[in-house]
Short mmCIF file of N, CA, C and O in Angstrom, two decimals:
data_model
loop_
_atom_site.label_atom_id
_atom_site.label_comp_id
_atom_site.label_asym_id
_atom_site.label_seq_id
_atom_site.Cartn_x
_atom_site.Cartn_y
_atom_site.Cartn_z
N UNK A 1 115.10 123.54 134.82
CA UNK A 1 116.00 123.36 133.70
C UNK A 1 117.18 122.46 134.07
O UNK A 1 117.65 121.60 133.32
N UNK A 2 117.69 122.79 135.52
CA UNK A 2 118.75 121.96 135.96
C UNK A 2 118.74 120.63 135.70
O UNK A 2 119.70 120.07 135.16
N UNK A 3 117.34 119.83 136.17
CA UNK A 3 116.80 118.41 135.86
C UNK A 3 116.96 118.18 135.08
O UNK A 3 117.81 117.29 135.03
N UNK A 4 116.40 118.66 133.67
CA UNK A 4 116.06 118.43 132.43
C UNK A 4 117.33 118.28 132.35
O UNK A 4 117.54 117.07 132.40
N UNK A 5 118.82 119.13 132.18
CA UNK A 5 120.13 118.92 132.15
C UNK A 5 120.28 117.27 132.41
O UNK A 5 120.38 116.32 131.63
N UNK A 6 120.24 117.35 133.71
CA UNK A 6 120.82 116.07 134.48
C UNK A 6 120.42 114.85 133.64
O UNK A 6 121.27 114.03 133.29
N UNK A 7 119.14 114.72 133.34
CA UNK A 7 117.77 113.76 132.68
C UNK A 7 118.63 113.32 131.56
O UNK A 7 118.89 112.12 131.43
N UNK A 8 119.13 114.34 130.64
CA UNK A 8 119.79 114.26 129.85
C UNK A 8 121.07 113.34 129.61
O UNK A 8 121.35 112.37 128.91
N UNK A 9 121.57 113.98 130.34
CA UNK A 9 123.19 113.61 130.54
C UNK A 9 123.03 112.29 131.04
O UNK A 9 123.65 111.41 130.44
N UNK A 10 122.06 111.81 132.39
CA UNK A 10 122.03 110.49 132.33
C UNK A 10 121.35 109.21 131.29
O UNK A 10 121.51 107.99 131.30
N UNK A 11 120.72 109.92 130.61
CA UNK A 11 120.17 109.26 129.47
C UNK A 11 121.23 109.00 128.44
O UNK A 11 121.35 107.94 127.82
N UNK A 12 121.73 109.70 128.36
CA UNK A 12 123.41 109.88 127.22
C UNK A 12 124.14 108.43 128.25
O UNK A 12 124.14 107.30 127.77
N UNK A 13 124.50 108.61 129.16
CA UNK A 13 124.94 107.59 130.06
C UNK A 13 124.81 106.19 129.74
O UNK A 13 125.61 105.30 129.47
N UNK A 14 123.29 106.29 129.87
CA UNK A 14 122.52 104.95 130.14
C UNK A 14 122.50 104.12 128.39
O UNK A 14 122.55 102.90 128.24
N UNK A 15 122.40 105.12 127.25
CA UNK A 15 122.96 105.17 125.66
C UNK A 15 124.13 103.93 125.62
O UNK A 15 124.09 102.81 125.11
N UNK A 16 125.08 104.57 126.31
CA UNK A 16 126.39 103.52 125.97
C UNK A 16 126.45 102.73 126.87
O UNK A 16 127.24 101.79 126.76
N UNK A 17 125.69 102.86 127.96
CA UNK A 17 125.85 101.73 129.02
C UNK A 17 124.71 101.04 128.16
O UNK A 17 125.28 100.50 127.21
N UNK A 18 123.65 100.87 128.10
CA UNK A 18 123.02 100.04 127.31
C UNK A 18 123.59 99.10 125.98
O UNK A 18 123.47 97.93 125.64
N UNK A 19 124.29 100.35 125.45
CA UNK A 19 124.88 99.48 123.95
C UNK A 19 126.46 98.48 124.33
O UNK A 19 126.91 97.79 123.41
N UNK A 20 126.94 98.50 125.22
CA UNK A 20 127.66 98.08 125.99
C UNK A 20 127.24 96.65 126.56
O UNK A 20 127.86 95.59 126.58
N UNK A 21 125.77 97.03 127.11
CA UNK A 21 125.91 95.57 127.87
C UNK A 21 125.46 94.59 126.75
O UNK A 21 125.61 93.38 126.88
N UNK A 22 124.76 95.28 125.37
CA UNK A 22 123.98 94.38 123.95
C UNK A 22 125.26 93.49 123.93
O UNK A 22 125.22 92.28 124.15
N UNK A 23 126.63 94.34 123.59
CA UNK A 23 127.77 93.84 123.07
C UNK A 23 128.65 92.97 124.07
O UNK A 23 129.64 92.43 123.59
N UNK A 24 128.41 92.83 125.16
CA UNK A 24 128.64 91.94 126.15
C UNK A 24 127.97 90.93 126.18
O UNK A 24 128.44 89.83 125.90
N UNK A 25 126.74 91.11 126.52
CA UNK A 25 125.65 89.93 126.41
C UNK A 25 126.23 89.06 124.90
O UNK A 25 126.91 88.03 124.91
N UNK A 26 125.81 89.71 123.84
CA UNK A 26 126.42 88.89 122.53
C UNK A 26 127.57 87.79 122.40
O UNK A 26 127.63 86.69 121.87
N UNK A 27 128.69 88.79 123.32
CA UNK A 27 130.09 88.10 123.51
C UNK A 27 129.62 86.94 124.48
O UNK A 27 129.65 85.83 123.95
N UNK A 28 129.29 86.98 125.53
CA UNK A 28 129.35 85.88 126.36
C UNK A 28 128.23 84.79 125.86
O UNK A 28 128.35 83.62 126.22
N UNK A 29 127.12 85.21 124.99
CA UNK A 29 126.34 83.93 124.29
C UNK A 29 126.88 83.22 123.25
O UNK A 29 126.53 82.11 122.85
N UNK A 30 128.22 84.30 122.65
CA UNK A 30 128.99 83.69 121.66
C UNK A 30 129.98 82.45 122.75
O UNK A 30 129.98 81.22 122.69
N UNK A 31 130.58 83.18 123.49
CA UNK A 31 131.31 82.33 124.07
C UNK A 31 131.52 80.79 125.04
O UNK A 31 132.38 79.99 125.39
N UNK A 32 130.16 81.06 125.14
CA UNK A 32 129.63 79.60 125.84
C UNK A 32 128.44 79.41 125.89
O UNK A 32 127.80 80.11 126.67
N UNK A 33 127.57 78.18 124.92
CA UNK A 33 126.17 77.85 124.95
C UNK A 33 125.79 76.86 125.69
O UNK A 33 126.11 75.69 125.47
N UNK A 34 124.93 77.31 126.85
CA UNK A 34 123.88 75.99 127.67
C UNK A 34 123.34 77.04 128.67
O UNK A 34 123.16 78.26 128.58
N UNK A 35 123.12 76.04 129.75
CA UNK A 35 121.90 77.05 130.36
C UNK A 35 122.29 78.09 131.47
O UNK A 35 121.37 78.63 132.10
N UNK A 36 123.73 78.43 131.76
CA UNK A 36 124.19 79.36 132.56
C UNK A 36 124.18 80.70 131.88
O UNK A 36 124.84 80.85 130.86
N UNK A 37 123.56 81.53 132.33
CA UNK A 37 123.69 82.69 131.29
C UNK A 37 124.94 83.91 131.59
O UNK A 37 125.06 84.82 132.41
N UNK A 38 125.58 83.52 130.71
CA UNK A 38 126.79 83.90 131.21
C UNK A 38 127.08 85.37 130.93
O UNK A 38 127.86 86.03 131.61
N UNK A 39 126.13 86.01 129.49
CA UNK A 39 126.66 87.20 128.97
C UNK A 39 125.74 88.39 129.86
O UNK A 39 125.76 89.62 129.75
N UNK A 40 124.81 87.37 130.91
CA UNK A 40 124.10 88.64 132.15
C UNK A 40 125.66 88.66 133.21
O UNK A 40 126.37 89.64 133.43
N UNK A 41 125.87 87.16 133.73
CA UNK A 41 126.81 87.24 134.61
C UNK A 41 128.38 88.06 134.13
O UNK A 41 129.32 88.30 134.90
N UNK A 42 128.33 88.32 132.99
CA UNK A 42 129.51 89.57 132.93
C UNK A 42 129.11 90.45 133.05
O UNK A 42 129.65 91.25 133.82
N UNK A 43 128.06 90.76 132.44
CA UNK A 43 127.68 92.11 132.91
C UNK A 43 127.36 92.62 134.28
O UNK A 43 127.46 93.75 134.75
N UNK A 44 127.04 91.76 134.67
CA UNK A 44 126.23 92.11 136.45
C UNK A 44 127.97 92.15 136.66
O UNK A 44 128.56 93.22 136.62
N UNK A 45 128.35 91.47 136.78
CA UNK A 45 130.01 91.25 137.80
C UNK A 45 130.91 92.51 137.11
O UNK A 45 131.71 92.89 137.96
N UNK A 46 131.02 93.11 136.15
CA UNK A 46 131.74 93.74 135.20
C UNK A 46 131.28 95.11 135.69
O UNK A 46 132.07 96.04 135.86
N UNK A 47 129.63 95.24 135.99
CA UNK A 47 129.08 96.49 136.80
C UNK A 47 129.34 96.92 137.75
O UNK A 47 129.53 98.05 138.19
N UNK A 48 129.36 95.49 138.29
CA UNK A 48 130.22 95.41 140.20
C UNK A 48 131.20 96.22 140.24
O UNK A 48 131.37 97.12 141.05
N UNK A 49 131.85 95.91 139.36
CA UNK A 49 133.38 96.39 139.13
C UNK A 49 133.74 98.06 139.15
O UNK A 49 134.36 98.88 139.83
N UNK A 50 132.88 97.98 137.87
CA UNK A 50 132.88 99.50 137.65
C UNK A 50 132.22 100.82 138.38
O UNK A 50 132.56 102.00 138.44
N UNK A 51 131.10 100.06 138.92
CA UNK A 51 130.48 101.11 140.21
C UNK A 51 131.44 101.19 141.46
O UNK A 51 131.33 102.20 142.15
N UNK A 52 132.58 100.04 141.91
CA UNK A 52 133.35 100.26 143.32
C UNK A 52 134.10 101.23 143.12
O UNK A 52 134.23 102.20 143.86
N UNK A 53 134.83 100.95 141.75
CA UNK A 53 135.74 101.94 140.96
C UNK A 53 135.04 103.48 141.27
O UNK A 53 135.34 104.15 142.26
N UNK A 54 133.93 103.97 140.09
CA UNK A 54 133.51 105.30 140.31
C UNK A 54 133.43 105.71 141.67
O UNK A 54 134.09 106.69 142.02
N UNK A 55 132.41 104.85 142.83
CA UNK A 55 132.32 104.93 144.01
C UNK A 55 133.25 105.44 144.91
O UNK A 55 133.11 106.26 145.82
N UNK A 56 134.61 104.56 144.34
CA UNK A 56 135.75 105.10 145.15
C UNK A 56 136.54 106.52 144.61
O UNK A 56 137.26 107.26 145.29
N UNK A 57 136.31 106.59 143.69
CA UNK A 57 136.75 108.05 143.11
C UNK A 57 135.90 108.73 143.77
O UNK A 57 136.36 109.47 144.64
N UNK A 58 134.98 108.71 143.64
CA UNK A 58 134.08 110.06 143.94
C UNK A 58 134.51 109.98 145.62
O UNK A 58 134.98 111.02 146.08
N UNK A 59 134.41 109.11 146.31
CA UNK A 59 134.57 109.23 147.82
C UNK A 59 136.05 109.60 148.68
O UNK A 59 136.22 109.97 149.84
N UNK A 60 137.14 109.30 147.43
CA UNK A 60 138.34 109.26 147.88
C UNK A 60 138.61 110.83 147.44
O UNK A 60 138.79 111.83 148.14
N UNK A 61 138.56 110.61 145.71
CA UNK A 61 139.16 112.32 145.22
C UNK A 61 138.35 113.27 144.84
O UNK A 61 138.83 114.34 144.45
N UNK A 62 137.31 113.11 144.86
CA UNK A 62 136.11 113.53 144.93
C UNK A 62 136.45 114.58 143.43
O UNK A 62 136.43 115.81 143.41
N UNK A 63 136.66 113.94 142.61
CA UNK A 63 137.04 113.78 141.01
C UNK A 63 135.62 114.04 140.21
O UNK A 63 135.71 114.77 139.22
N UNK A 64 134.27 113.50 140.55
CA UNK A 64 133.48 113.26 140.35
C UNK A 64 132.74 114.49 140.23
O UNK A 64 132.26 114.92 141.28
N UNK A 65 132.52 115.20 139.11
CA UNK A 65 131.67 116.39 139.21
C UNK A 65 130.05 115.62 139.16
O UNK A 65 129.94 114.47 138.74
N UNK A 66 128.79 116.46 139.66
CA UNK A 66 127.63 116.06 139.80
C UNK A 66 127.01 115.11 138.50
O UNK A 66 126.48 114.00 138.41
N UNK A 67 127.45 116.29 137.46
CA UNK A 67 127.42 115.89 135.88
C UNK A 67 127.97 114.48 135.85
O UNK A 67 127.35 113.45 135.58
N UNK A 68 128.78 114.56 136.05
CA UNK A 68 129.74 113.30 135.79
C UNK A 68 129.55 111.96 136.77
O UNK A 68 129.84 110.77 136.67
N UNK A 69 129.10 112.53 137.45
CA UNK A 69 128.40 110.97 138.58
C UNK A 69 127.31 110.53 137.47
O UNK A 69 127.31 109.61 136.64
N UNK A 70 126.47 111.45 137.76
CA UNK A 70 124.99 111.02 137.08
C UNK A 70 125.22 110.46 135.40
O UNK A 70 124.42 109.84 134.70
N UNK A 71 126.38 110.84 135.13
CA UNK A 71 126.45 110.06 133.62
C UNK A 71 127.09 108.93 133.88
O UNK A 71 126.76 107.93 133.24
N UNK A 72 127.95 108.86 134.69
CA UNK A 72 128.81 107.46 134.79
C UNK A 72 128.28 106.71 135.63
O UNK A 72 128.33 105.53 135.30
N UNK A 73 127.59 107.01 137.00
CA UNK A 73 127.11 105.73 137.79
C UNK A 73 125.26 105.85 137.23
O UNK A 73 124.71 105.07 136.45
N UNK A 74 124.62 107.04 137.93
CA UNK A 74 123.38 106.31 137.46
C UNK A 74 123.30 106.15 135.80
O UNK A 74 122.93 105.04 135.43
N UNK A 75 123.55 106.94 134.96
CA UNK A 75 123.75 106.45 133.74
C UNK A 75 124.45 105.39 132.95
O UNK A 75 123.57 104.63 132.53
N UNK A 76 125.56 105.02 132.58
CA UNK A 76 126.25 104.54 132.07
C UNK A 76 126.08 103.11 133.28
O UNK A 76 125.56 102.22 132.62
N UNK A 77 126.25 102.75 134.28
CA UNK A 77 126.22 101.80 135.07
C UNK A 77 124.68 101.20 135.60
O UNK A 77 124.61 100.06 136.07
N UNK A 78 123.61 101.99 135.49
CA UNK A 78 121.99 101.28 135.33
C UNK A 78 122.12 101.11 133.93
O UNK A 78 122.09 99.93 133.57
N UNK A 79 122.26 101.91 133.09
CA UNK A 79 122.22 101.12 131.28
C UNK A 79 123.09 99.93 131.37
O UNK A 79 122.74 99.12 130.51
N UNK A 80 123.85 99.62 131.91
CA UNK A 80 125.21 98.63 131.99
C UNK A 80 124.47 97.38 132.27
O UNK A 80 124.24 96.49 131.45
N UNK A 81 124.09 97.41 133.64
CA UNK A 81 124.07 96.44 134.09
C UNK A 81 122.40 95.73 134.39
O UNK A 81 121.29 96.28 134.41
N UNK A 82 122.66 94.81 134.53
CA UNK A 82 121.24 93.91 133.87
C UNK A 82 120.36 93.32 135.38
O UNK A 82 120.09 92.13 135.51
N UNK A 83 120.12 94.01 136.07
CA UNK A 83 119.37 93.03 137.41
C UNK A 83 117.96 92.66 137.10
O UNK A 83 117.52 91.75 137.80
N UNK A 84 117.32 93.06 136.40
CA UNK A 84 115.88 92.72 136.06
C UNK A 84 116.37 91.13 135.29
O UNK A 84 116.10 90.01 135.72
N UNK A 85 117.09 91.46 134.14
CA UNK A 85 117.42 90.47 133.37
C UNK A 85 117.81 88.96 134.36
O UNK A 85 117.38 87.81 134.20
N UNK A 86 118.71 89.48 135.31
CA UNK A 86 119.29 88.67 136.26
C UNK A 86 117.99 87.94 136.87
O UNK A 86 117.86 86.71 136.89
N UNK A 87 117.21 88.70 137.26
CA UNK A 87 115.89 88.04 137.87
C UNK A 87 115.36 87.56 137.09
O UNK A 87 114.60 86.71 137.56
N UNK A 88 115.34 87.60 136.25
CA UNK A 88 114.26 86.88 134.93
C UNK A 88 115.22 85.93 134.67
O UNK A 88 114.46 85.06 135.10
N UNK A 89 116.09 85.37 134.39
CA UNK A 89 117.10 84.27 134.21
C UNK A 89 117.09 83.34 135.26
O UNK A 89 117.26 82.15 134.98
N UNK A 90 116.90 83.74 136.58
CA UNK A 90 116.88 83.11 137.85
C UNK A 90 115.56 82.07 137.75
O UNK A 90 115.55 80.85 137.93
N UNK A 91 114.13 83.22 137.29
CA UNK A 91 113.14 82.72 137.49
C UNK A 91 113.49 81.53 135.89
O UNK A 91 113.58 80.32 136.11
N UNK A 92 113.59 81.84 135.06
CA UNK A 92 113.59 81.05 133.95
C UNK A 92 114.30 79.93 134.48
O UNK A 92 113.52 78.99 134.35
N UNK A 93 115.35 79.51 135.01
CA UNK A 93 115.93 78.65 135.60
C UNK A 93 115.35 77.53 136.52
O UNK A 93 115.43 76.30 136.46
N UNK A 94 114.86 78.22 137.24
CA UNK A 94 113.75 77.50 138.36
C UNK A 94 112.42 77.04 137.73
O UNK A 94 112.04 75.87 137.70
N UNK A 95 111.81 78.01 137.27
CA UNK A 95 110.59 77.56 136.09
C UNK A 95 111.36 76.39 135.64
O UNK A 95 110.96 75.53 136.43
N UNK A 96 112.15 75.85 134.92
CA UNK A 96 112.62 75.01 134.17
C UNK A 96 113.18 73.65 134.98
O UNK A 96 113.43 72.56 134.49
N UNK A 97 113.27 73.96 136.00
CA UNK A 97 113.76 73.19 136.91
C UNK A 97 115.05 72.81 137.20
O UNK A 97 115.36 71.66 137.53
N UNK A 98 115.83 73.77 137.07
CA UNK A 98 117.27 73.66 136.96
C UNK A 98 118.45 73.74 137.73
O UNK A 98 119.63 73.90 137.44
N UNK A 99 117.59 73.51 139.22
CA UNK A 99 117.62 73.80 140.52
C UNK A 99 119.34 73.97 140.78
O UNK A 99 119.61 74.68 141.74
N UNK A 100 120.41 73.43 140.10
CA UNK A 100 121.85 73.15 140.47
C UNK A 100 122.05 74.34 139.63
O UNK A 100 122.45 75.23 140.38
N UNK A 101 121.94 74.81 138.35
CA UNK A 101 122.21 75.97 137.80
C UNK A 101 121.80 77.61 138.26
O UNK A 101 122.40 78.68 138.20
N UNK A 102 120.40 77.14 138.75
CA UNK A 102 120.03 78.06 139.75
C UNK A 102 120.70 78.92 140.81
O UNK A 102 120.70 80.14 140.94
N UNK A 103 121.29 77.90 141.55
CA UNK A 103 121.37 77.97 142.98
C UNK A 103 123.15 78.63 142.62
O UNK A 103 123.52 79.76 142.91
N UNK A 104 123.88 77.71 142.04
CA UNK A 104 125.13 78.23 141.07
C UNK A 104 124.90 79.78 140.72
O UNK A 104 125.64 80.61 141.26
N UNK A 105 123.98 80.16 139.91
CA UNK A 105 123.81 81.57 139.02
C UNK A 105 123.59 82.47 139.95
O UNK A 105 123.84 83.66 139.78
N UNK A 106 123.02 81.87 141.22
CA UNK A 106 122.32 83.00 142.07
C UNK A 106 123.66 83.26 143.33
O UNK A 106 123.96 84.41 143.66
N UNK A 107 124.26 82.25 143.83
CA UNK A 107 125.08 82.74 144.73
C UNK A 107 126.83 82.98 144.15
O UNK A 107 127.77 83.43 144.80
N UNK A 108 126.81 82.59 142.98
CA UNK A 108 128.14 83.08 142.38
C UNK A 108 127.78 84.66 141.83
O UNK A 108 128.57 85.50 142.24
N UNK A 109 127.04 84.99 141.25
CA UNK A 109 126.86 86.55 140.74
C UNK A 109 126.48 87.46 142.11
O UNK A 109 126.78 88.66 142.03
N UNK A 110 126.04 87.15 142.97
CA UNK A 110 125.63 87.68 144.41
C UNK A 110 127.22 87.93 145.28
O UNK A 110 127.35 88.81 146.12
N UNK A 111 128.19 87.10 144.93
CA UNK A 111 129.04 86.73 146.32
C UNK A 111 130.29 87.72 144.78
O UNK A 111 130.94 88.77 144.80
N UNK A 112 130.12 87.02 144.08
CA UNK A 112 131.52 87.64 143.26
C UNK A 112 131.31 89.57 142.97
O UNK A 112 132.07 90.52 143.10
N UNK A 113 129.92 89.42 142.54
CA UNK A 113 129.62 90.85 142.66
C UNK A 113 130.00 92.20 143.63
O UNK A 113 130.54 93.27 143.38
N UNK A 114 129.41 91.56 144.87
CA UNK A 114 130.10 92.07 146.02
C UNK A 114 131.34 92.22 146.38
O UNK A 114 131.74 93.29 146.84
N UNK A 115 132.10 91.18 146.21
CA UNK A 115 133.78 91.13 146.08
C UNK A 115 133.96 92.07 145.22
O UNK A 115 134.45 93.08 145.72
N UNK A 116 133.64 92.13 143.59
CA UNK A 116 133.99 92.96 142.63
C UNK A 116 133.98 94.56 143.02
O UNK A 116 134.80 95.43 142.72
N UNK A 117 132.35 94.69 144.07
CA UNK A 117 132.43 96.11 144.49
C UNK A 117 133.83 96.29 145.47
O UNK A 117 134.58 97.26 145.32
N UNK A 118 134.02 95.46 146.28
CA UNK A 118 134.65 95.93 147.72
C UNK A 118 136.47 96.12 146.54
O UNK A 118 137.23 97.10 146.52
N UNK A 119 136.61 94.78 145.76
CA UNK A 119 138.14 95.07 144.60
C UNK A 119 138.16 96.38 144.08
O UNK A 119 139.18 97.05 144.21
N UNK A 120 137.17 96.83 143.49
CA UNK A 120 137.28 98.10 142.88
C UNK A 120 137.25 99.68 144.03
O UNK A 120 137.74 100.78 143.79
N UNK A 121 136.69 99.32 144.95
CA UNK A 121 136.55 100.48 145.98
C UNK A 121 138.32 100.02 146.66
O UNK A 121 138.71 100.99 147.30
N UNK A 122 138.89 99.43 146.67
CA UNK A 122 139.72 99.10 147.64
C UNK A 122 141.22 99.19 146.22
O UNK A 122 142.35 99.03 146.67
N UNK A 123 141.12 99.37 145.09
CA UNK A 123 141.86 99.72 144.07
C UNK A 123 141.97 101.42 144.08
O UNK A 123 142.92 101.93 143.48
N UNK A 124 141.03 102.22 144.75
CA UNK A 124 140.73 103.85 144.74
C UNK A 124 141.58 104.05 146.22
O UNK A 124 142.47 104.90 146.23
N UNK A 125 141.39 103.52 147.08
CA UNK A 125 142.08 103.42 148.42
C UNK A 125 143.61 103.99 148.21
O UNK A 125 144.40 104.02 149.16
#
């Protein structure tokens, strides 16, 4: 029954993290059209963000009830954030031959991401 709980609660999670990243994605295709896809790269970097954040709560004040991890990081932050998408944009890129946008999409969302985790874990500090 415990599972089924948890299953739940992260599904509720993954609900607004999903409808979240629709309304992100939207914003950033509104906000700039060509071939950088920009409304994944907020979201991926914006996830970054928000997982160092939870990460560091839970590790620093340990704030984080079980419930409440599983809705906010694996829930709300896998619904959030887009890495399949990210890979499929990469490959669409390269398929296309877009080798400078590519190489751009792949080591700016990789390098800023990481920063974004270590900013947000080091904001809980």
């Amino acid at each position: 029954m415990e599972m089924m709980k948890m299953m739940l609660i992260a599904g509720a999670g993954g609900f607004v993290g999903t409808c979240a990243r629709f309304l992100v994605g939207k914003l950033g295709a509104s906000l700039y059209v060509g071939s950088f896809p920009l409304g994944t790269f907020l979201v991926n970097v914006a996830g970054c963000f928000i997982i160092g954040v939870l990460y560091g709560l839970l590790e620093k004040t340990h704030l984080l009830t079980p419930a409440t991890n599983v809705m906010l990081i694996t829930g709300f932050c896998g619904g959030f954030t887009t890495f399949s998408t990210f890979a499929n944009d990469a490959w669409v890129l390269g398929n296309r031959g877009d080798w400078s946008t590519l190489v751009f999409y792949l080591a700016s969302s990789v390098i800023i991401g990481v920063a974004l985790v270590w900013v947000g874990r080091t904001l809980i500090r």
